[in-house]
Coordinates of C-alpha atoms in Angstrom, one line a residue:
X1 CA -1.3 -12.8 1.0
X2 CA -4.5 -11.4 -0.9
X3 CA -5.2 -12.2 -4.8
X4 CA -5.8 -9.8 -7.2
X5 CA -6.2 -10.7 -10.6
X6 CA -5.4 -8.8 -14.0
X7 CA -7.8 -6.7 -15.1
X8 CA -8.7 -5.5 -18.7
X9 CA -9.7 -1.9 -19.5
X10 CA -13.2 -2.7 -21.3
X11 CA -14.7 -4.1 -17.7
X12 CA -14.4 -0.8 -16.6
X13 CA -17.0 0.6 -17.6
X14 CA -19.3 -1.7 -16.1
X15 CA -17.9 -1.8 -13.0
X16 CA -19.9 -0.1 -9.7
X17 CA -17.4 1.9 -6.9
X18 CA -17.3 -0.7 -5.0
X19 CA -15.6 -3.0 -8.0
X20 CA -13.3 -0.3 -8.6
X21 CA -12.3 0.0 -4.7
X22 CA -12.3 -3.7 -4.6
X23 CA -10.0 -4.5 -7.7
X24 CA -7.4 -1.6 -7.7
X25 CA -7.7 0.1 -4.1
X26 CA -5.4 -1.3 -1.2
X27 CA -7.1 -0.2 1.9
X28 CA -5.7 -1.1 5.8
X29 CA -2.0 -2.3 5.3
X30 CA -1.3 -1.0 8.1
X31 CA -2.0 -3.1 10.9
X32 CA -0.6 -2.9 14.3
X33 CA 2.1 -6.2 14.6
X34 CA 0.9 -7.3 11.5
X35 CA 2.6 -8.3 7.9
X36 CA -0.3 -7.6 5.0
X37 CA 0.6 -8.5 1.6
X38 CA -1.3 -8.2 -1.5
X39 CA -0.6 -10.3 -4.7
X40 CA -1.5 -8.3 -8.2
X41 CA -0.9 -10.5 -11.4
X42 CA -0.2 -7.0 -13.1
X43 CA 3.4 -8.1 -13.3
X44 CA 3.4 -9.8 -10.5
X45 CA 4.0 -7.4 -8.4
X46 CA 3.4 -8.1 -4.1
X47 CA 2.4 -5.0 -2.4
X48 CA 3.1 -5.2 1.5
X49 CA 2.5 -2.9 5.0
X50 CA 4.8 -3.8 7.7
X51 CA 3.6 -2.5 11.3
X52 CA 6.1 -4.0 13.9
X53 CA 4.9 -2.3 17.6
X54 CA 5.1 -4.8 20.2
X55 CA 8.1 -6.5 18.7
X56 CA 10.1 -6.9 15.6
X57 CA 8.7 -8.5 12.8
X58 CA 10.0 -11.1 10.0
X59 CA 9.3 -11.2 6.7
X60 CA 8.6 -14.9 5.7
X61 CA 8.4 -16.9 2.9
X62 CA 4.5 -17.7 0.6
X63 CA 3.2 -20.2 -0.9
X64 CA 1.8 -17.5 -3.3
X65 CA 4.8 -17.4 -4.6
X66 CA 6.4 -20.6 -4.5
X67 CA 9.6 -19.5 -2.3
X68 CA 10.5 -20.7 1.6
X69 CA 12.1 -17.0 2.1
X70 CA 10.6 -14.1 0.0
X71 CA 13.5 -13.1 -1.5
X72 CA 14.5 -16.1 -2.9
X73 CA 13.5 -14.6 -6.6
X74 CA 12.4 -11.6 -5.9
X75 CA 13.7 -8.3 -4.9
X76 CA 11.8 -5.0 -3.4
X77 CA 11.7 -1.4 -2.4
X78 CA 11.1 -0.4 1.3
X79 CA 9.8 2.8 2.3
X80 CA 9.1 3.8 5.8
X81 CA 5.9 6.3 6.0
X82 CA 5.9 5.8 10.0
X83 CA 8.2 7.0 12.9
X84 CA 12.0 6.1 12.4
X85 CA 12.7 2.0 12.2
X86 CA 15.2 -0.5 11.3
X87 CA 15.5 -3.2 8.6
X88 CA 17.8 -5.8 9.1
X89 CA 18.9 -7.9 6.2
X90 CA 21.0 -10.6 7.2
X91 CA 22.7 -9.5 10.1
X92 CA 23.2 -6.0 9.0
X93 CA 21.0 -2.7 10.5
X94 CA 19.6 0.1 8.5
X95 CA 18.3 2.6 10.3
X96 CA 14.9 4.3 8.2
X97 CA 14.1 7.8 8.7
X98 CA 10.9 8.7 8.0
X99 CA 10.3 9.0 3.9
X100 CA 13.8 6.6 3.2
X101 CA 13.9 3.7 1.0
X102 CA 16.7 0.5 1.3
X103 CA 16.3 -1.4 -1.5
X104 CA 16.5 -5.2 -0.8
X105 CA 18.1 -7.8 -3.8
X106 CA 17.4 -11.4 -4.3
X107 CA 18.7 -13.6 -2.1
X108 CA 18.6 -11.8 1.0
X109 CA 17.9 -14.6 3.5
X110 CA 16.5 -12.8 6.6
X111 CA 14.7 -9.4 7.0
X112 CA 13.2 -8.3 10.2
X113 CA 11.9 -5.1 10.6
X114 CA 11.4 -3.1 13.7
X115 CA 10.1 0.1 15.0
X116 CA 12.4 2.7 17.0
X117 CA 10.0 4.6 19.5
X118 CA 6.7 2.9 18.9
X119 CA 5.2 5.4 22.0
X120 CA 6.2 8.1 19.4
X121 CA 8.0 10.1 22.5
X122 CA 11.1 11.0 20.0
X123 CA 11.6 14.6 19.7
X124 CA 9.9 15.8 16.0
X125 CA 9.2 11.5 15.6
X126 CA 5.4 10.0 15.7
X127 CA 4.6 6.4 16.6
X128 CA 6.2 3.1 15.4
X129 CA 7.1 2.5 11.8
X130 CA 5.6 1.9 8.7
X131 CA 7.1 0.1 6.1
X132 CA 5.6 -0.1 2.8
X133 CA 7.2 -3.2 0.5
X134 CA 6.7 -3.1 -3.2
X135 CA 8.3 -6.0 -4.6
X136 CA 8.6 -7.8 -8.3
X137 CA 9.9 -10.8 -9.7
X138 CA 14.2 -10.5 -9.9
X139 CA 16.4 -12.8 -12.6
X140 CA 19.6 -11.4 -10.3
X141 CA 21.0 -9.7 -7.3
X142 CA 22.1 -6.7 -7.1
X143 CA 23.2 -5.2 -3.3
X144 CA 20.8 -4.0 -0.8
X145 CA 21.4 -0.3 -0.4
X146 CA 19.8 2.8 1.7
X147 CA 19.4 6.1 0.6
X148 CA 17.9 8.8 2.8
X149 CA 15.0 10.9 2.3
X150 CA 15.6 13.7 -0.3
X151 CA 19.4 12.0 -1.1
X152 CA 18.5 10.2 -4.6
X153 CA 17.8 12.3 -8.0
X154 CA 15.6 15.1 -7.7
X155 CA 13.1 16.8 -10.2
X156 CA 11.2 19.8 -9.4
X157 CA 7.8 19.3 -11.4
X158 CA 5.6 21.5 -12.3
X159 CA 4.3 25.5 -11.3
X160 CA 1.6 26.7 -8.1
X161 CA 0.1 28.7 -11.2
X162 CA -1.5 25.1 -12.0
X163 CA -1.5 23.7 -8.8
X164 CA 0.6 21.3 -9.4
X165 CA 3.9 21.9 -7.5
X166 CA 5.9 18.9 -6.6
X167 CA 9.6 17.5 -5.8
X168 CA 9.8 13.8 -7.0
X169 CA 12.8 11.8 -5.7
X170 CA 13.8 9.1 -7.4
X171 CA 15.7 6.5 -5.6
X172 CA 15.7 3.3 -7.3
X173 CA 16.0 3.7 -11.3
X174 CA 18.6 2.8 -14.3
X175 CA 20.5 5.6 -12.8
X176 CA 20.7 5.6 -9.0
X177 CA 20.1 2.4 -6.8
X178 CA 20.2 -0.6 -9.2
X179 CA 17.7 -3.6 -9.4
X180 CA 16.5 -5.9 -12.0
X181 CA 13.5 -4.3 -12.7
X182 CA 11.7 -2.4 -9.7
X183 CA 11.5 1.9 -10.1
X184 CA 10.8 3.4 -7.1
X185 CA 10.9 7.0 -5.7
X186 CA 8.8 9.7 -3.2
X187 CA 7.0 12.7 -4.8
X188 CA 5.8 15.4 -2.3
X189 CA 3.1 18.3 -3.2
X190 CA 4.2 21.6 -2.6
X191 CA 2.1 23.8 0.2
X192 CA -1.0 25.3 -2.0
X193 CA -0.3 22.7 -5.1
X194 CA -3.1 19.6 -5.1
X195 CA -2.5 18.1 -8.2
X196 CA -0.2 15.2 -9.1
X197 CA 0.4 13.8 -12.6
X198 CA -1.7 16.5 -14.3
X199 CA -1.3 16.5 -17.3
X200 CA -1.6 12.8 -16.8
X201 CA -0.1 9.8 -18.9
X202 CA -0.2 5.6 -18.9
X203 CA 3.0 3.3 -19.3
X204 CA 2.2 0.7 -21.6
X205 CA 5.1 -1.3 -20.3
X206 CA 4.9 -0.8 -17.1
X207 CA 2.5 -1.7 -13.9
X208 CA 3.0 1.8 -11.4
X209 CA 1.1 1.5 -7.9
X210 CA 0.7 4.7 -5.4
X211 CA 0.8 4.6 -2.0
X212 CA -0.5 8.0 -0.4
X213 CA 1.1 9.0 2.9
X214 CA 1.7 12.4 4.9
X215 CA -2.3 13.0 4.2
X216 CA -3.9 14.3 7.2
X217 CA -6.2 12.2 8.9
X218 CA -9.7 14.1 7.5
X219 CA -8.7 15.2 3.9
X220 CA -8.8 12.8 1.1
X221 CA -7.4 12.3 -2.4
X222 CA -10.0 11.8 -5.4
X223 CA -7.5 9.8 -7.9
X224 CA -8.4 9.0 -11.4
X225 CA -8.1 6.0 -13.0
X226 CA -8.9 3.9 -16.2
X227 CA -7.8 4.4 -20.0
X228 CA -8.1 8.4 -21.1
X229 CA -11.4 8.6 -22.5
X230 CA -13.2 6.3 -20.0
X231 CA -11.9 7.6 -16.5
X232 CA -13.7 6.9 -13.0
X233 CA -12.3 7.8 -9.5
X234 CA -11.8 6.6 -6.5
X235 CA -11.7 8.8 -3.3
X236 CA -8.5 7.2 -1.2
X237 CA -6.8 8.1 2.4
X238 CA -3.6 8.3 4.2
X239 CA -1.6 5.9 3.6
X240 CA -4.2 3.8 1.0
X241 CA -2.3 2.0 -2.2
X242 CA -3.6 1.8 -6.1
X243 CA -3.0 -0.8 -8.0
X244 CA -2.9 0.9 -11.7
X245 CA -2.7 -1.2 -14.9
X246 CA -0.3 -0.3 -17.8
X247 CA -3.7 1.1 -19.7
X248 CA -4.8 3.4 -16.8
X249 CA -4.1 7.0 -16.1
X250 CA -2.9 7.6 -12.6
X251 CA -3.5 10.8 -11.3
X252 CA -4.9 12.7 -8.5
X253 CA -6.0 15.9 -6.7
X254 CA -5.9 16.0 -2.7
X255 CA -8.5 18.1 -0.3
X256 CA -4.8 18.9 1.2
X257 CA -1.2 18.5 0.5
X258 CA 0.2 15.1 0.7
X259 CA 3.3 12.5 -0.4
X260 CA 3.0 9.5 -2.3
X261 CA 5.5 6.4 -3.1
X262 CA 5.7 5.2 -6.9
X263 CA 7.0 2.7 -8.2
X264 CA 7.1 0.6 -11.1
X265 CA 8.0 -2.5 -12.4
X266 CA 7.9 -4.4 -16.4
X267 CA 8.8 -3.9 -19.4
X268 CA 12.2 -1.7 -19.1
X269 CA 13.1 1.1 -16.3
X270 CA 13.2 4.3 -18.1
X271 CA 11.2 6.8 -16.3
X272 CA 10.4 8.5 -19.0
X273 CA 8.8 6.0 -21.1
X274 CA 5.4 7.4 -20.9
X275 CA 2.3 8.2 -23.2
X276 CA 1.0 11.3 -22.5
X277 CA -1.8 13.2 -23.9
X278 CA -3.9 16.5 -23.4
X279 CA -5.8 17.0 -20.6
X280 CA -8.8 18.4 -22.8
X281 CA -8.7 14.8 -24.6
X282 CA -9.9 13.3 -21.2
X283 CA -13.4 12.2 -20.4

């Protein structure tokens, strides 16, 4: 489990491009037959990429979180950004199609993740599952719950005129699948729209992480970060994640349409608890 220590906004102006990427970009999450995890001290979030190919993978405990089993005092949302697969929680199997979300509550003992078809031969499906995990500490247990793609609370946002028309699916939130503090969903840009979260905002009470996916291999997202009056950018590829501290904007523009998993943890679960600002004030 890689560790990333918390950073302050006054550190950003002196960072090089590589410094920014080392602290806020999480590449190479999905490696065949591996579980890769990153622990950020921003709200003690754990990001994970689980890629079962030749055999199922069992989520272990880690000394960095001081637990014998991963969910001893944590909860998580898991979104499948690859081919179809199955997450089995304490003997109960949950099939996750591409884009589906599974909430796993505190106290789950055995969590096993598997791909349905690693060859990609199933009609309309492509290759092994790629499970993206977002986890935060939990004080109580809520039931494990599956949400099929597009079956959460749906919000239509933006406009084609401003190149930011997008469909937002809220999966884990205060009026949907219950959790202690994790809030999670998937946003998909409409064809011809490239901007996400613009006008931008910050969440002074929560850390938010993005995972960009369904981005063509040669395409990229130019992701904005930093304080609104001191922004920087990173060029991000498919299935790469971004750690966005509470003081940072999180917005991006792609060279092609894409989707992204957004997930938050922190002081509250109010989706609209955000601090917006006019684009004209950004620097």
